[in-house]
mmCIF file of C-alpha atoms in Angstrom:
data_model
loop_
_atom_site.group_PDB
_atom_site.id
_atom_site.type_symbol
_atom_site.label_atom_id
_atom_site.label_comp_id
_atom_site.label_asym_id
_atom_site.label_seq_id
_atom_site.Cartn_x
_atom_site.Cartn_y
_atom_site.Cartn_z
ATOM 1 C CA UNK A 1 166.204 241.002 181.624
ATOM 2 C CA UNK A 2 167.209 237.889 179.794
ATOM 3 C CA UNK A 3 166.847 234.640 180.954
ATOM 4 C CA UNK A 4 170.447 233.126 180.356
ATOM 5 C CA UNK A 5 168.923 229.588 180.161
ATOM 6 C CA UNK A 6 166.892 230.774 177.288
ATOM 7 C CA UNK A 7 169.723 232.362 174.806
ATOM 8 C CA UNK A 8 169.473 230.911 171.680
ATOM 9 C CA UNK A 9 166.743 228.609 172.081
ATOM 10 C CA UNK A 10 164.143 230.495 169.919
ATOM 11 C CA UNK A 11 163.848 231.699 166.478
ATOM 12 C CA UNK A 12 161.683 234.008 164.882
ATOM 13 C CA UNK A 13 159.652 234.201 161.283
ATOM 14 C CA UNK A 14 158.131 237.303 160.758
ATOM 15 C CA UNK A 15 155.953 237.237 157.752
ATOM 16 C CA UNK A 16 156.076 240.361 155.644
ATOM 17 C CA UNK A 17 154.682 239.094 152.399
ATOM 18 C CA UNK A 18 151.003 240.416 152.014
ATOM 19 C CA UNK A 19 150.508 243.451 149.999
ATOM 20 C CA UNK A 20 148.286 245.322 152.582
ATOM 21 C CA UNK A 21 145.418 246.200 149.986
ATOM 22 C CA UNK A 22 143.168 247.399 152.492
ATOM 23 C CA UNK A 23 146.194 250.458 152.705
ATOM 24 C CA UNK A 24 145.913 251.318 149.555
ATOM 25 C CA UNK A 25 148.975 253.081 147.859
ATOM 26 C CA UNK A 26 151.469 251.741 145.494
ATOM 27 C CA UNK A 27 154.170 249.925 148.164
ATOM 28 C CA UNK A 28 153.318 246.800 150.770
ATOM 29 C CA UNK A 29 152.271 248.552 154.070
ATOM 30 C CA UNK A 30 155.447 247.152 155.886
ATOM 31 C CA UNK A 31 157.704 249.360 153.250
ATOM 32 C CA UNK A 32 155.305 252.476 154.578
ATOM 33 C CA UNK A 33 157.851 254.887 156.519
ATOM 34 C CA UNK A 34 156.258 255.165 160.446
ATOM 35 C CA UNK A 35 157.871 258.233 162.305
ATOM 36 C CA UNK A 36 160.736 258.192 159.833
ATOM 37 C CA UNK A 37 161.412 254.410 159.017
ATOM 38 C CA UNK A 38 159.984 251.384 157.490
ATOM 39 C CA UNK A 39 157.045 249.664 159.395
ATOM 40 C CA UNK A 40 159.024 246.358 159.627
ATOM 41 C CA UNK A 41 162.226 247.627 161.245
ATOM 42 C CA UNK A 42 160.266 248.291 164.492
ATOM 43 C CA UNK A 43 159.694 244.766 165.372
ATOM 44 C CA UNK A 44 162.647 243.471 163.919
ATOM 45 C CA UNK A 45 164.755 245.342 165.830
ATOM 46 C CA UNK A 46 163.161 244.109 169.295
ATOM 47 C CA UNK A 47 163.569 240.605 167.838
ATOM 48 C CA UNK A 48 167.346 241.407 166.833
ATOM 49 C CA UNK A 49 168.439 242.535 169.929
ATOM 50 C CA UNK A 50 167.143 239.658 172.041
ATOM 51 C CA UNK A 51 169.656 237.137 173.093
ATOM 52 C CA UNK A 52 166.696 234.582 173.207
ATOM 53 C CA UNK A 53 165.928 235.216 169.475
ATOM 54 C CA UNK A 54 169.443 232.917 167.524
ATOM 55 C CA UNK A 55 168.136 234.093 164.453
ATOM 56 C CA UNK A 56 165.110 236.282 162.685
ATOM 57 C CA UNK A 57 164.056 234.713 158.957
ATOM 58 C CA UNK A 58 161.782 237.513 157.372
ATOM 59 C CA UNK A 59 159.067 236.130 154.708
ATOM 60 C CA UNK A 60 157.912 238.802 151.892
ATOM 61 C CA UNK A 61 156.815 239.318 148.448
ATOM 62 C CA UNK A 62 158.861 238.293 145.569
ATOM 63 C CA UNK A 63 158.806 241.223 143.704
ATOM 64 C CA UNK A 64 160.298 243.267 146.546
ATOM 65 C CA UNK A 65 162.662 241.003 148.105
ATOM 66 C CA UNK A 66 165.807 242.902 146.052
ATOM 67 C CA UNK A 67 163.948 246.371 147.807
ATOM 68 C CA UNK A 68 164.331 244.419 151.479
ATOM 69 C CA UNK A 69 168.057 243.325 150.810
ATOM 70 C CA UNK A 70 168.948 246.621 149.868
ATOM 71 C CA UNK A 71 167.800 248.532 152.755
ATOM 72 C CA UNK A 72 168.998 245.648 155.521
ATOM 73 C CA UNK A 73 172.121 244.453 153.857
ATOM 74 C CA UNK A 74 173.049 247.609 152.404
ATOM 75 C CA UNK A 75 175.896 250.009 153.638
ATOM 76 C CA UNK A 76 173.076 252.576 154.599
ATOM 77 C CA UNK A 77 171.546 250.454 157.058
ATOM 78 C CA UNK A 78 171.672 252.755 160.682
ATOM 79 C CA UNK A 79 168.232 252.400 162.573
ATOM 80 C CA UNK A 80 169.014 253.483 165.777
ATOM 81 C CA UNK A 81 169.992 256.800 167.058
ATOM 82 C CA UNK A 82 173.185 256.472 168.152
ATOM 83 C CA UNK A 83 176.395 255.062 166.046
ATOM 84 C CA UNK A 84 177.076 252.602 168.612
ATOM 85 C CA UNK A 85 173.665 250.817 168.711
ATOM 86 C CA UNK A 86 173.372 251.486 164.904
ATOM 87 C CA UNK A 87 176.690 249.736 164.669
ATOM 88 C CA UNK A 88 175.771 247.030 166.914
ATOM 89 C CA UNK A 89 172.355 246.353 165.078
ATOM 90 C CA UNK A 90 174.105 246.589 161.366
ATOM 91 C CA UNK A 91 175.654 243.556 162.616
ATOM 92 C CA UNK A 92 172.888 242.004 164.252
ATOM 93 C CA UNK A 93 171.022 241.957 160.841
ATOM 94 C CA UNK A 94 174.334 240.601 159.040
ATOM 95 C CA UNK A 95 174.500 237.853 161.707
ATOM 96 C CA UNK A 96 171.193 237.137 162.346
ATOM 97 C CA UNK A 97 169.092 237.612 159.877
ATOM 98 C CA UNK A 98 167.755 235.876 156.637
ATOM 99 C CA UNK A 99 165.235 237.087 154.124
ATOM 100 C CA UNK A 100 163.218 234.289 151.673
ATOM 101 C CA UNK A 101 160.134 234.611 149.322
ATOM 102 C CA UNK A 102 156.611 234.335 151.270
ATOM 103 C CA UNK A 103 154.336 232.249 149.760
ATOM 104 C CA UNK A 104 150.319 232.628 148.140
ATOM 105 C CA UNK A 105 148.553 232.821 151.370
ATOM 106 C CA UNK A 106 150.304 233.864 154.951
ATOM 107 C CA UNK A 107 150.866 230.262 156.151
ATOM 108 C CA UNK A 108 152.694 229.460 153.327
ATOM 109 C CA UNK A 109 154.963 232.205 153.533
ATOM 110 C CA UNK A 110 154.927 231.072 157.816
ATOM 111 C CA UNK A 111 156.012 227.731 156.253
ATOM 112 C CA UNK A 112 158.856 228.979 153.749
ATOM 113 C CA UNK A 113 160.219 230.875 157.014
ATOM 114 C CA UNK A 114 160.313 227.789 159.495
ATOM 115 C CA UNK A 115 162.052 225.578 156.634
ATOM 116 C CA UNK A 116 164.623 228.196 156.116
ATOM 117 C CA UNK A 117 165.870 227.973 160.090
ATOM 118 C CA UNK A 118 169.036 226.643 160.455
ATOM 119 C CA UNK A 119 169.783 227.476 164.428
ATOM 120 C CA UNK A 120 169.705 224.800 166.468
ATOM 121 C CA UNK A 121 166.907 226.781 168.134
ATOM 122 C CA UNK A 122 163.893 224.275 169.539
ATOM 123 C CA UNK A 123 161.291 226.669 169.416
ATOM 124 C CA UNK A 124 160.244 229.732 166.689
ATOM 125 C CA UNK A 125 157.669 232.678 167.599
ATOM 126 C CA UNK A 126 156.032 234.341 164.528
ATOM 127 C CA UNK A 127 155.160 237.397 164.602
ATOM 128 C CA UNK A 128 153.608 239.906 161.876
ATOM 129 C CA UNK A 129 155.502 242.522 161.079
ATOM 130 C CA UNK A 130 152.014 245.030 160.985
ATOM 131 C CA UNK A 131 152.173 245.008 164.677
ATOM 132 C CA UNK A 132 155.467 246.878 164.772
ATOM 133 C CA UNK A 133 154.766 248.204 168.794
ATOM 134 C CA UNK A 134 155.345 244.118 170.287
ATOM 135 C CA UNK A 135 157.299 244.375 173.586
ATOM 136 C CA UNK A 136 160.073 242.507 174.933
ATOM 137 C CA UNK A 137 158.427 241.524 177.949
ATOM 138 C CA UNK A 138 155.535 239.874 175.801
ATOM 139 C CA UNK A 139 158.301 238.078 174.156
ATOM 140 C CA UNK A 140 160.001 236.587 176.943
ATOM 141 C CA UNK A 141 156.358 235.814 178.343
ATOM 142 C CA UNK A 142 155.507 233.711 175.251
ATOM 143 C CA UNK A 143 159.065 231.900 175.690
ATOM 144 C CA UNK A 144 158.419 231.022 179.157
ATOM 145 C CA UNK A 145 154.893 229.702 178.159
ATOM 146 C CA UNK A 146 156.272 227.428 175.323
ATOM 147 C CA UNK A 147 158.723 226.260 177.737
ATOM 148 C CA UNK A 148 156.375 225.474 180.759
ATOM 149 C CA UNK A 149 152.957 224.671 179.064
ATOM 150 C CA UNK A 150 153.386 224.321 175.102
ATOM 151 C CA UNK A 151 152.451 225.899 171.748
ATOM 152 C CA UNK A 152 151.215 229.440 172.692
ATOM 153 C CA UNK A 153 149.496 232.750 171.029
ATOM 154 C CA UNK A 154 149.553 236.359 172.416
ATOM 155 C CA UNK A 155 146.240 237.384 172.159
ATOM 156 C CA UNK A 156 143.821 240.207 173.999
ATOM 157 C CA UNK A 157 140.634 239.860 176.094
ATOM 158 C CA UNK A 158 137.472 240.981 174.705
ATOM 159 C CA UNK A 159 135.943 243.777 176.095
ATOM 160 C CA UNK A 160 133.069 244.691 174.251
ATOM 161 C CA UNK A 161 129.501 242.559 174.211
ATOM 162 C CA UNK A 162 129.751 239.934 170.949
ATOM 163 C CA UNK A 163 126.735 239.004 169.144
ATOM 164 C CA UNK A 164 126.206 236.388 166.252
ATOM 165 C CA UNK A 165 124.567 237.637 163.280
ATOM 166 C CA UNK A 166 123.059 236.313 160.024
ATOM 167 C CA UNK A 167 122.050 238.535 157.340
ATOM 168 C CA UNK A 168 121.712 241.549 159.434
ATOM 169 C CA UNK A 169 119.843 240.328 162.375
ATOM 170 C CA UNK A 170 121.028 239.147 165.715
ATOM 171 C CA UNK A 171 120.887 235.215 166.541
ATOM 172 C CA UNK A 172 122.646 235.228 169.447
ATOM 173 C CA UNK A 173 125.406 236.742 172.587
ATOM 174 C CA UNK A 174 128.700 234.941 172.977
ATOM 175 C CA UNK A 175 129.650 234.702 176.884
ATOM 176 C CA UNK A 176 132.623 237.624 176.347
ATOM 177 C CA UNK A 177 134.974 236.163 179.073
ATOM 178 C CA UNK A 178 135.386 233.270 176.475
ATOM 179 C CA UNK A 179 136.179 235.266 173.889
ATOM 180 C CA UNK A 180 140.305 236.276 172.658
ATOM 181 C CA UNK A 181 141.227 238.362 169.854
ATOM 182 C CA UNK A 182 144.311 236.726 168.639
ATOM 183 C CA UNK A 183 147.546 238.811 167.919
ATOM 184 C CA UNK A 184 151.373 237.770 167.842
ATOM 185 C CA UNK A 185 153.397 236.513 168.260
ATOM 186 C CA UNK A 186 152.141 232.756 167.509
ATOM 187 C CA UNK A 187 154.687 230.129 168.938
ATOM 188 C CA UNK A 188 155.565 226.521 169.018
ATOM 189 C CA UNK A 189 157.565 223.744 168.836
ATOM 190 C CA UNK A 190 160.142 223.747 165.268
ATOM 191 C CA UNK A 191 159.763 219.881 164.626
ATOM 192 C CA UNK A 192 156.039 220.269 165.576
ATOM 193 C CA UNK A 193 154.933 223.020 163.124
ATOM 194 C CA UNK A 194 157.151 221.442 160.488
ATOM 195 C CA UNK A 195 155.647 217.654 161.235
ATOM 196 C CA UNK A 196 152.435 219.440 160.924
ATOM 197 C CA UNK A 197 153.264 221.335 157.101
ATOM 198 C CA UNK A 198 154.221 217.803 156.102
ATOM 199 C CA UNK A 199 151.252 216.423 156.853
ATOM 200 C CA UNK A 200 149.264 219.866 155.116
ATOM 201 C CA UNK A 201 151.211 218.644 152.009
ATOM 202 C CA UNK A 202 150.214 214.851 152.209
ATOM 203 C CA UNK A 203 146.411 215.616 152.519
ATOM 204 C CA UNK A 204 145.918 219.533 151.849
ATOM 205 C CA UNK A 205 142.973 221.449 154.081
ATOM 206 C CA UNK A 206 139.961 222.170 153.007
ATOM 207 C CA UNK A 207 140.165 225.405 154.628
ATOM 208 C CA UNK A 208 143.220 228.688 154.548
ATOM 209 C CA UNK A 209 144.335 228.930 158.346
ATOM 210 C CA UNK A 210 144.652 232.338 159.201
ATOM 211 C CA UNK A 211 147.235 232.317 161.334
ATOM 212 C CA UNK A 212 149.696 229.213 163.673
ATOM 213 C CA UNK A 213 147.265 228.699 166.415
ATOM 214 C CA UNK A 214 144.494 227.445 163.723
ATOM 215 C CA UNK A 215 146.275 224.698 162.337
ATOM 216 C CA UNK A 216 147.850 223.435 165.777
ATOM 217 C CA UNK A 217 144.437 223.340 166.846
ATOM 218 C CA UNK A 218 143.158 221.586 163.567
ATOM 219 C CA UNK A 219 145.510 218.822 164.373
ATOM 220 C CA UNK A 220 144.593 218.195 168.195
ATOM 221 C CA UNK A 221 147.364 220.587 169.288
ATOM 222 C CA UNK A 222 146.944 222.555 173.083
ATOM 223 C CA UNK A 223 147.427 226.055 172.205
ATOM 224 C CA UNK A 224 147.624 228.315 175.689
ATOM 225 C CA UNK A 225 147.504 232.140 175.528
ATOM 226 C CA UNK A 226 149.836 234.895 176.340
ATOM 227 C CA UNK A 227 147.701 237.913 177.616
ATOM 228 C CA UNK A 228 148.544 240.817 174.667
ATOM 229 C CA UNK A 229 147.937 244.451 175.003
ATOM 230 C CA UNK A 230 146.693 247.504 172.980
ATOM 231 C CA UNK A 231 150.577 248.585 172.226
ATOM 232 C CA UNK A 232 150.970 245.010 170.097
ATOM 233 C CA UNK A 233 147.647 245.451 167.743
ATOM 234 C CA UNK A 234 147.914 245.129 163.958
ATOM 235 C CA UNK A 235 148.115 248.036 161.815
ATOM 236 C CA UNK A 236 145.603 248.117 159.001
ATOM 237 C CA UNK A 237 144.313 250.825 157.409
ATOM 238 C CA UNK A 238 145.480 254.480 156.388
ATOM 239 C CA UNK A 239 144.005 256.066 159.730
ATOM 240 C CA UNK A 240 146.012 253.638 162.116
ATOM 241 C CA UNK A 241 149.401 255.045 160.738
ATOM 242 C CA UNK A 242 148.019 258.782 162.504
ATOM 243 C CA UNK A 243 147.612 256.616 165.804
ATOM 244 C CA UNK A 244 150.525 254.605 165.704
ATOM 245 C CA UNK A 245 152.845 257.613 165.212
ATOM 246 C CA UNK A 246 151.770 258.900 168.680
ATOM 247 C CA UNK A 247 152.658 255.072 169.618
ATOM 248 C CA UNK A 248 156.368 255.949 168.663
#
């Protein structure tokens, strides 16, 4: 249920601009129909339909941004299942929703989303559009943690023994209960991540973050987690569309 003292106060950037080469084929992975529809509708829907979420700016490639208008903004837009909530999320996406080039690497296009925000939201949640499955309860959990505690990612335990390696051979065992695999979404402070892009431009990094949570932590920045789930992992490769379908 939502929290009425939260409508409104969080946006969300979902980055959609890689090309998904490990997938192979001739279309970005998030075009990819999953049990009958695009990849990317899955998650934006749940983001959509939150009254948390005050608006959803999508990031993806340049060349298929016309593709992505078409298919949100056009009349044949009906997601859901029945004409009412196909109605009600036409309008969501009219209202709600705003679609801008990504950039080179994934911050970048992170970065293009947060400057085009125009909400008076305080906080945005990013969130990949690969991991199509994210829940609304993992949602609302990562608003409460930016709210009580601070910049936040969702991210999973590890479960299985992890050992160091160089060049084949074993140097050492990493204490597991220490270890996180990091999913989405990645959340923080507006002002924050965009005080921290300014500061990326002044004196670039000698390094490509991979995701939010490794330049907040670059700069100093607390990140807490969000305990994640199986449901929210990313999907990568040809085989993962055979177990995500049973997902749906």
């Amino acid at each position: 249920m939502a929290n009425d003292s939260f409508k409104g106060k969080f946006a969300a950037v979902l980055p959609a601009g890689g090309l998904g080469k490990r997938m192979g084929g001739n279309i970005p992975k998030q075009l990819m129909k999953l049990g009958g529809k695009p990849v990317y509708q899955y998650c934006l829907e749940t983001f959509l339909k939150m009254d948390e979420i005050a608006e959803v700016v999508m990031a993806v490639p340049a060349d298929w941004k016309k593709l992505f208008e078409e298919e949100l903004f056009g009349t044949d837009f009906a997601p859901a299942t029945t004409d009412n909530a196909a109605t009600n999320l036409a309008s969501l996406v009219k209202s709600k929703l705003k679609i801008v080039v990504g950039g080179a690497e994934r911050w970048q296009s992170v970065q293009n989303g947060v400057n085009a925000l125009t909400s008076s939201a305080e906080y945005v949640l990013v969130h990949d559009v690969a991991r199509p499955f994210v829940s609304e309860e993992i949602i609302r959990e990562v608003c409460v943690t930016l709210e009580s505690k601070g910049s936040c990612l969702v991210a999973k335990p590890a479960i299985d023994t992890i050992k160091i390696a160089v060049d084949g051979k074993v140097e050492s065992t990493i204490d597991r209960r220490k270890v996180w695999l990091a999913q989405t979404p990645q959340a923080a402070r507006i002002d924050l991540l965009k005080s921290l892009y300014a500061r990326i431009e002044a004196e670039p990094l000698d390094f490509t973050p991979t995701d939010e949570a490794s330049i907040l932590e670059f700069f100093g920045e607390s990140v807490y987690i969000v305990k994640g789930e199986s449901r929210n992992d990313k999907l990568t490769t040809p085989e993962d569309f055979e177990i995500f379908a049973s997902r749906i």
